[in-house]
XYZ file of C-alpha atoms in Angstrom:
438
model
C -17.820 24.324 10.335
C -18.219 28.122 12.138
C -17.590 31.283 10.609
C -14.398 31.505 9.031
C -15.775 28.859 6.600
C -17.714 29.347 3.300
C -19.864 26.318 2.268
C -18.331 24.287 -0.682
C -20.488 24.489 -3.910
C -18.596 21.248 -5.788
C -20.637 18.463 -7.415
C -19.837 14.922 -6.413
C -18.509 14.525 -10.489
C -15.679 17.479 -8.973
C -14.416 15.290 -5.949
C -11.623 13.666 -8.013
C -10.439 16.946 -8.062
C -9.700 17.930 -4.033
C -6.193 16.017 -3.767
C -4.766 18.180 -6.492
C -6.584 21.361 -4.834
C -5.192 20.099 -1.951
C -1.669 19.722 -2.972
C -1.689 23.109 -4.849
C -3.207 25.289 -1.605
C -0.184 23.215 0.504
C 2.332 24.142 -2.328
C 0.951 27.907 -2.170
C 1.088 28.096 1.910
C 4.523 26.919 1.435
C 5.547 29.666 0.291
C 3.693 32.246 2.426
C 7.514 32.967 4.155
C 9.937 31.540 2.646
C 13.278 32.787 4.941
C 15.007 30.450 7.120
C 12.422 29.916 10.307
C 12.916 32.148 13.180
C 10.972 30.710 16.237
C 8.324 33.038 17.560
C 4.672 32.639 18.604
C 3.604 35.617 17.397
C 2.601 34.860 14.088
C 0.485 31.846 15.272
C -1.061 33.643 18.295
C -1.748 36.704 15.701
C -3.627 34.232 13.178
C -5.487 31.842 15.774
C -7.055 35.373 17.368
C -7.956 36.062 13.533
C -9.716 32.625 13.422
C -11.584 33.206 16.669
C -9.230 31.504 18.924
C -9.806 27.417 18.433
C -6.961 26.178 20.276
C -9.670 27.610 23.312
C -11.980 25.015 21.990
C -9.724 21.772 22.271
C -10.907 18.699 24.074
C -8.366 17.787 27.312
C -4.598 17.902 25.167
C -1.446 15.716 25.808
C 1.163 17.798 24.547
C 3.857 15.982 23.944
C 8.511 17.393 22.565
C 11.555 15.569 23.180
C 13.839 14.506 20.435
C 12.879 10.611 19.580
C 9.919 8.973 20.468
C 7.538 11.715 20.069
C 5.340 9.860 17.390
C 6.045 6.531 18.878
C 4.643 7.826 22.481
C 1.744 9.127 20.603
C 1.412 6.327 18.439
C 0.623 4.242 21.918
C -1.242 6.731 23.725
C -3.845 6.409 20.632
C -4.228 3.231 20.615
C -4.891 2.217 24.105
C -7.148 5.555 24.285
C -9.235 4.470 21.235
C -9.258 0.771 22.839
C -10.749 2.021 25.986
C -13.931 3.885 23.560
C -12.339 7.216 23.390
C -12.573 9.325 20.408
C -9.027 10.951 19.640
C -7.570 13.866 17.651
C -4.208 13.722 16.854
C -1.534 15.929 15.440
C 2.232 15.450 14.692
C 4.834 15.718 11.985
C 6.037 15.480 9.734
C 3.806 13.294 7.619
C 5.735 9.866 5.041
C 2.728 9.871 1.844
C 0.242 12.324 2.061
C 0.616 16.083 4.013
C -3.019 14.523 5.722
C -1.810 12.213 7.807
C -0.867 15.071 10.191
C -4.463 16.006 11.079
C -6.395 13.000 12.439
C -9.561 14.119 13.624
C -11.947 11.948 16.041
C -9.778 8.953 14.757
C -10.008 9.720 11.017
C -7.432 11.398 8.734
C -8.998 14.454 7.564
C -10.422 14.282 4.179
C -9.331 16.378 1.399
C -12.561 18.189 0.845
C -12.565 19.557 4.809
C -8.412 20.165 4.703
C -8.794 22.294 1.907
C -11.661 24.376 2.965
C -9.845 24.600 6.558
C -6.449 26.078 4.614
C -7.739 28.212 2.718
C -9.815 29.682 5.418
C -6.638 29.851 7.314
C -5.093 31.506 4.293
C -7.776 34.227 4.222
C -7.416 34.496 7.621
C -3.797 35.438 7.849
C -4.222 38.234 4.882
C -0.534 37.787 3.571
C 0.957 38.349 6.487
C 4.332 36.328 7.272
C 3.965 33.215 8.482
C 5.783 29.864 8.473
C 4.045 26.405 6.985
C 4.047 24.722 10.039
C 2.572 27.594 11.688
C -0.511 27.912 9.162
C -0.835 24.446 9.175
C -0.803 24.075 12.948
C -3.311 26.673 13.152
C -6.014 24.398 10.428
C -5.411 21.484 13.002
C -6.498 23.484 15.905
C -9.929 24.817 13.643
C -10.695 20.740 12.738
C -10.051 20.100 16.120
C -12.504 22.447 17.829
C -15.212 21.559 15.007
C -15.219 18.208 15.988
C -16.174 16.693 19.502
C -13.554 14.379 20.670
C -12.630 13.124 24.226
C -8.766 13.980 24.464
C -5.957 15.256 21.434
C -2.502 14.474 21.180
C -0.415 17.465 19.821
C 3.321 16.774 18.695
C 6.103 19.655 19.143
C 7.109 20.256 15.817
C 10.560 21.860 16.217
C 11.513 22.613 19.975
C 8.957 23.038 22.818
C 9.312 26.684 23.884
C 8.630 28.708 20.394
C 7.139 25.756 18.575
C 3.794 27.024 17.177
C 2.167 24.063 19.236
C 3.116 25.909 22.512
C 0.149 28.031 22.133
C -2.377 26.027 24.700
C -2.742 27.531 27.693
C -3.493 24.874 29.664
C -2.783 20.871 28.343
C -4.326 18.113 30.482
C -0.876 16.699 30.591
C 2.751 17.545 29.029
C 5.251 14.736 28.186
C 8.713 14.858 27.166
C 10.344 12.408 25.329
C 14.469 11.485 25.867
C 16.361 14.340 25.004
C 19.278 14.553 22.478
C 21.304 16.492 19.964
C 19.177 17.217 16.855
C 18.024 20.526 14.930
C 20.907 22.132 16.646
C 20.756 25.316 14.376
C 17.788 26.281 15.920
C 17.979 24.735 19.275
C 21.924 25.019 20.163
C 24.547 22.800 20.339
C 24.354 21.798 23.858
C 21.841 19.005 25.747
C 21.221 21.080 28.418
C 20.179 24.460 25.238
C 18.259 21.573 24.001
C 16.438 20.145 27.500
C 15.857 23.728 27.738
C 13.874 24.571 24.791
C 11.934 21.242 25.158
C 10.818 22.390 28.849
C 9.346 25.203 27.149
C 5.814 23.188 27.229
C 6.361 23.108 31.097
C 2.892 24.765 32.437
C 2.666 25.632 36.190
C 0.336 23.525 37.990
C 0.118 21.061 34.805
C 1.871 17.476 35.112
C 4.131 16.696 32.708
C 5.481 12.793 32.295
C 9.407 12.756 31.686
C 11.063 9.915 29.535
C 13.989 8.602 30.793
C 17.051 11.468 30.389
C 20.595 11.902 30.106
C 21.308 14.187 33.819
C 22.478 16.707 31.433
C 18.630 17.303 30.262
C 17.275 15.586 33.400
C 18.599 18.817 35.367
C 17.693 21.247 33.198
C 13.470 20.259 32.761
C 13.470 19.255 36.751
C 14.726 22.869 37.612
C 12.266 24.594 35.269
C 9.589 22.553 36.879
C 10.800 23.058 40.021
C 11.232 27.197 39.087
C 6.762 27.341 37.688
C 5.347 24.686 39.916
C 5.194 21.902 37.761
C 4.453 17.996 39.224
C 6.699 15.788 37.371
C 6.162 12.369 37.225
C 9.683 10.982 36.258
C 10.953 7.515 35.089
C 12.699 5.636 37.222
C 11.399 7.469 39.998
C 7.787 8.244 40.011
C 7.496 5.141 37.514
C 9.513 2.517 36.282
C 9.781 -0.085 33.686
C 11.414 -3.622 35.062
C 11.703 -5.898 31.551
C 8.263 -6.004 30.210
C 6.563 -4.452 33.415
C 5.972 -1.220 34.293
C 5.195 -0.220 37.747
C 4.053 3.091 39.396
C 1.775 3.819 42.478
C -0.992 2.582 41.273
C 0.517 -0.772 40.994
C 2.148 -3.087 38.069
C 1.461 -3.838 34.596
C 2.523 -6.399 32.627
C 2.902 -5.395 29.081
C 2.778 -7.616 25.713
C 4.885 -7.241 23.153
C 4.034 -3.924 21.596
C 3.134 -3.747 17.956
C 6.282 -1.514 17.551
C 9.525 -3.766 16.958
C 12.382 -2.722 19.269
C 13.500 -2.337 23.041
C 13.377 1.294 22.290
C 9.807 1.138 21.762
C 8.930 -0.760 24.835
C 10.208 2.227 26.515
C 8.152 4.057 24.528
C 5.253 2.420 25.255
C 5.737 2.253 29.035
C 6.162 6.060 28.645
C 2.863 6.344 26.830
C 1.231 4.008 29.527
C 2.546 6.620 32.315
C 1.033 9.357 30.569
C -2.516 7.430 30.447
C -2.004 6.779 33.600
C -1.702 10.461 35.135
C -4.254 11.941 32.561
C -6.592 12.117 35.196
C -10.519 13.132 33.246
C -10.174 9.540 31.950
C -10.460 5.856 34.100
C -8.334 3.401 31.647
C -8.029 0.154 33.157
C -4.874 -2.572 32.648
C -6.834 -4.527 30.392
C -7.774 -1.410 27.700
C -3.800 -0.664 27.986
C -2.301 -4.169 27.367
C -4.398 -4.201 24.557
C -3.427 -0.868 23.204
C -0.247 -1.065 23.447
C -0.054 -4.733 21.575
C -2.204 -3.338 19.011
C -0.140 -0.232 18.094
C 0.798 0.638 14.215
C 2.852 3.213 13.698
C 4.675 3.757 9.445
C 8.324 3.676 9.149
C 9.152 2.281 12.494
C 10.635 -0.956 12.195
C 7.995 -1.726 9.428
C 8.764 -4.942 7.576
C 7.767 -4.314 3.705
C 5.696 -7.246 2.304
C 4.579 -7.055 -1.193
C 5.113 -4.024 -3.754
C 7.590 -3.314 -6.367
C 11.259 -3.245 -3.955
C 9.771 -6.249 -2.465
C 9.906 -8.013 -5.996
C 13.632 -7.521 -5.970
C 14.802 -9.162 -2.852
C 14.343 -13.342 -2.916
C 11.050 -14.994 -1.038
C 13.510 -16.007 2.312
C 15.124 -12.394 2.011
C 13.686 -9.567 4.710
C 12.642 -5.674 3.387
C 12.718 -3.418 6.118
C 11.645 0.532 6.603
C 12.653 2.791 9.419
C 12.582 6.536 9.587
C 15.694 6.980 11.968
C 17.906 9.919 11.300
C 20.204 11.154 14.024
C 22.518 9.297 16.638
C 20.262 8.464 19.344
C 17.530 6.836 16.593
C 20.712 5.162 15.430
C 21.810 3.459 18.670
C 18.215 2.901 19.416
C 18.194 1.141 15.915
C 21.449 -0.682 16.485
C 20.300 -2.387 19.512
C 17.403 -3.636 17.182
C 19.792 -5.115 14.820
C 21.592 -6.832 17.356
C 18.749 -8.699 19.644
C 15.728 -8.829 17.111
C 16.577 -9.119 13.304
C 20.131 -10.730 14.017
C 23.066 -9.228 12.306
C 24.744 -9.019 9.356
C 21.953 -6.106 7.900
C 22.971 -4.665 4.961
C 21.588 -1.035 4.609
C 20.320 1.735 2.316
C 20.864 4.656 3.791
C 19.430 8.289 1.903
C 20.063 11.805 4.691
C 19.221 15.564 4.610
C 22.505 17.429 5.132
C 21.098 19.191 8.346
C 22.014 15.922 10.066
C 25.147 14.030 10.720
C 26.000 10.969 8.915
C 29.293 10.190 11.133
C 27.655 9.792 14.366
C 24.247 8.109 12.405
C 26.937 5.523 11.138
C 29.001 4.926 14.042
C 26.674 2.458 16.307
C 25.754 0.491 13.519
C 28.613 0.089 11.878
C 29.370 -3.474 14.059
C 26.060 -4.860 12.671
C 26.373 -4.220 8.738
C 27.338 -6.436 6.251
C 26.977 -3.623 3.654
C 25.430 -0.642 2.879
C 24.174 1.423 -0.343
C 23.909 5.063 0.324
C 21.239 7.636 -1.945
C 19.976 11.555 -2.991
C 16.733 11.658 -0.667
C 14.146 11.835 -4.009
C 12.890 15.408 -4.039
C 14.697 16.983 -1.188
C 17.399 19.593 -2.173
C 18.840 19.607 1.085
C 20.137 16.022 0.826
C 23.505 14.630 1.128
C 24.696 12.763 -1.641
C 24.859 9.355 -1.980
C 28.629 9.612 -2.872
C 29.159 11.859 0.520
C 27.134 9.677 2.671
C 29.351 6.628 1.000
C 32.182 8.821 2.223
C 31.034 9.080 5.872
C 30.365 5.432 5.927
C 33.126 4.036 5.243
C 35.134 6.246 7.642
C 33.333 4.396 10.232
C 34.808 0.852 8.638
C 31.089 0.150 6.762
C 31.549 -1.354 2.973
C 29.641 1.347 1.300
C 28.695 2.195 -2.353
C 26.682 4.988 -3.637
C 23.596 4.278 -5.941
C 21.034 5.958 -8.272
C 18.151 4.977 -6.121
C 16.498 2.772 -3.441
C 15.454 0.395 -6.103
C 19.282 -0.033 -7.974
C 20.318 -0.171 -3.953
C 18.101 -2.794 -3.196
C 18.679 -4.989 -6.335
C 22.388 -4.745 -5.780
C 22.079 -6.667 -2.256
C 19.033 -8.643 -2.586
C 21.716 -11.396 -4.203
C 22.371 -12.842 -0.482
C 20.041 -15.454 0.372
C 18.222 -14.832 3.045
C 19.203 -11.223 3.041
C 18.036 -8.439 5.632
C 18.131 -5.086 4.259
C 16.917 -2.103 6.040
C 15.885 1.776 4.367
C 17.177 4.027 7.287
C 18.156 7.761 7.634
C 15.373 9.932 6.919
C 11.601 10.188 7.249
C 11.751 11.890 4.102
C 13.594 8.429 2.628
C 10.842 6.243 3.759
C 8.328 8.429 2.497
C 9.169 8.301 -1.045
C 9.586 4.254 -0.362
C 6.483 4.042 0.794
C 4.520 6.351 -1.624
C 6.587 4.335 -4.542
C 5.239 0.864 -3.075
């Protein structure tokens, strides 16, 4: 795989060895700067000159921030990409199970063997110099990526637009932004229009970018940094539109299926991701290839109904088990909406946050469709709330709440209901451990 790799010398009877190698080299890079992050490119654009510059060697790139939806948009854009015969590399964050679900290269998570030769290459690269995870990590994506031929990658903003250690390709195919809201605000600011801003930091000049449906605070901001560099936008409700289940632009109208993603939310999602297959303009995807895709789209922890496993085993056989990784206000009321037209209220819900988000205004829009709710620790995470403060914040917003141990004592003590509907909620950190635990 180039230079800046050394050829592996492990027998075959050494494989069952690479996922601990693996988890120990992540472990080890985790630590490489340990300080609260301080967005800059410079450590990135220092290390990817190191490594020979691969993010120069990327097939056409959708690069795609916002605040929800990012995955989801991607999620789409994949599949009606891959249905249409195109090979894809894909990269976004963070990951639910395993760290390698990040890096998908040429439709493929990467293997351990490869991930761990690419880190520690990366790791020899940067010489002990400071540099955050994501940044190092990032930077291994980009060296898979330009090792292996592929027709188009999809790159995720980790953390912003502007300074996020994704913004390092010159020149994407296409930029997208997602809707815009208040998250990560200690890094980002407080304000809409501080966040709108930072996410229009992928804005290239001369390089179309797809905007999701905004708030006008946000809308204003990214149209007048287009405006400012020379950047085409092609905006919903105005350059495109979606009417019910059809989505119309110049080109004409589509009528979409259901998507595989469960939610109104994630019909807008999906019209987004059709707009952005639309306008990448190296590729010729007809409506057929994209009504497929989008029905056909799997994405973990979105509205994913649980079947089988061990907190299956608790709930009774006419009872529902349900897994979504929302965690601020807008997921919430996108979430809310769900509970109200597709599973049907009462929901009961365990609940498990990090304390860099705000369980009042996660609460608030759901609060008129929950019967109950158990609230957890996030298993592993030392920056979570409590279950007993999240109970707190709960019930200030007029939900019955309890603390519990875990997500299993949560979801014995309401799977007593017949024909309950419980739903995990609150972190993608929560539905991680559920889904690693299954």
């Amino acid at each position: 795989l180039g230079s800046v790799f050394r050829p592996s010398t492990w027998s075959l009877s050494k494989t069952q060895n690479l996922a601990l190698r693996s988890k120990a080299t992540l472990a080890r890079l985790t630590g490489l700067h340990p300080k609260l992050i301080d967005l800059s490119l410079g450590r990135i654009e220092r290390l990817l000159a190191t490594l020979g510059h691969p993010e120069r060697a990327l097939p056409p790139v959708l690069h795609v921030a916002g605040t929800n939806g990012k995955g989801s948009t991607i999620a789409f854009v994949k599949s009606i990409a891959e249905t249409a015969g195109l090979r894809v590399h894909v990269y976004t964050s963070p990951h639910l199970v395993r760290f390698n679900e990040r890096i998908v290269v040429a439709g493929e998570v990467i293997e351990d063997k490869l991930l761990v030769d690419i880190l520690e290459a990366c790791e020899m690269a940067n010489d002990g110099a400071p540099i955050t995870f994501f940044e190092v990590t990032t930077a291994a994506a980009f060296v898979a990526f330009s090792q292996m031929p592929a027709d188009l990658a999809l790159i995720e903003t980790g953390l912003g637009g502007r300074f996020d250690a994704t913004n390092v390709i010159a020149r994407p195919a296409l930029t997208a932004i997602t809707p815009v809201s208040i998250d990560h605000t200690q890094f980002l600011g407080n304000t809409i229009a501080n966040i709108a801003g930072e996410k229009a930091g992928i804005l290239k000049a001369e390089v179309a970018c797809v905007l999701g449906r905004q708030i006008a605070d946000a809308a204003e901001v990214i149209e007048a940094r287009a405006e400012h560099i020379g950047v085409p936008l092609f905006s919903y409700n105005h350059d495109w539109r979606l009417d019910g289940m059809t989505y119309a632009d110049d080109k004409g109208e589509i009528n979409l299926p259901t998507p595989g993603l469960v939610g109104r939310h994630q019909v807008e999602n999906a019209a987004l991701a059709v707009a952005c297959v639309r306008h990448l303009r190296a590729f010729d995807i007809g409506p057929k290839e994209i009504v497929e895709g989008v029905h056909r789209t799997t994405w973990p922890a979105r509205m994913q109904r649980l079947t089988g496993g061990k907190l299956n085993d608790l709930v009774s056989p006419n009872s529902q088990l349900w897994l979504d990784g929302a965690h601020n206000a807008a997921a919430a009321a996108a979430l809310a909406d769900v509970l109200e037209n597709c599973l049907g209220s009462p929901v009961d819900l365990v609940v498990g946050m990090l304390r860099t988000r705000d369980p009042a205004s996660f609460f608030e829009p759901l609060a008129p469709f929950v019967a109950n709710a158990r609230t957890v620790a996030v298993p592993g995470e030392g920056s979570t709330l409590t279950a007993i403060e999240l109970a707190v914040a709960a019930q200030r917003v007029g939900i019955d709440a309890e603390p519990a141990n875990s997500v299993s004592d949560a979801v014995r003590s309401l799977a007593d209901r017949p024909g309950a509907k419980i739903l995990i909620c609150g972190s993608l950190y929560l539905a991680g451990s559920v889904l690693a635990g299954r």
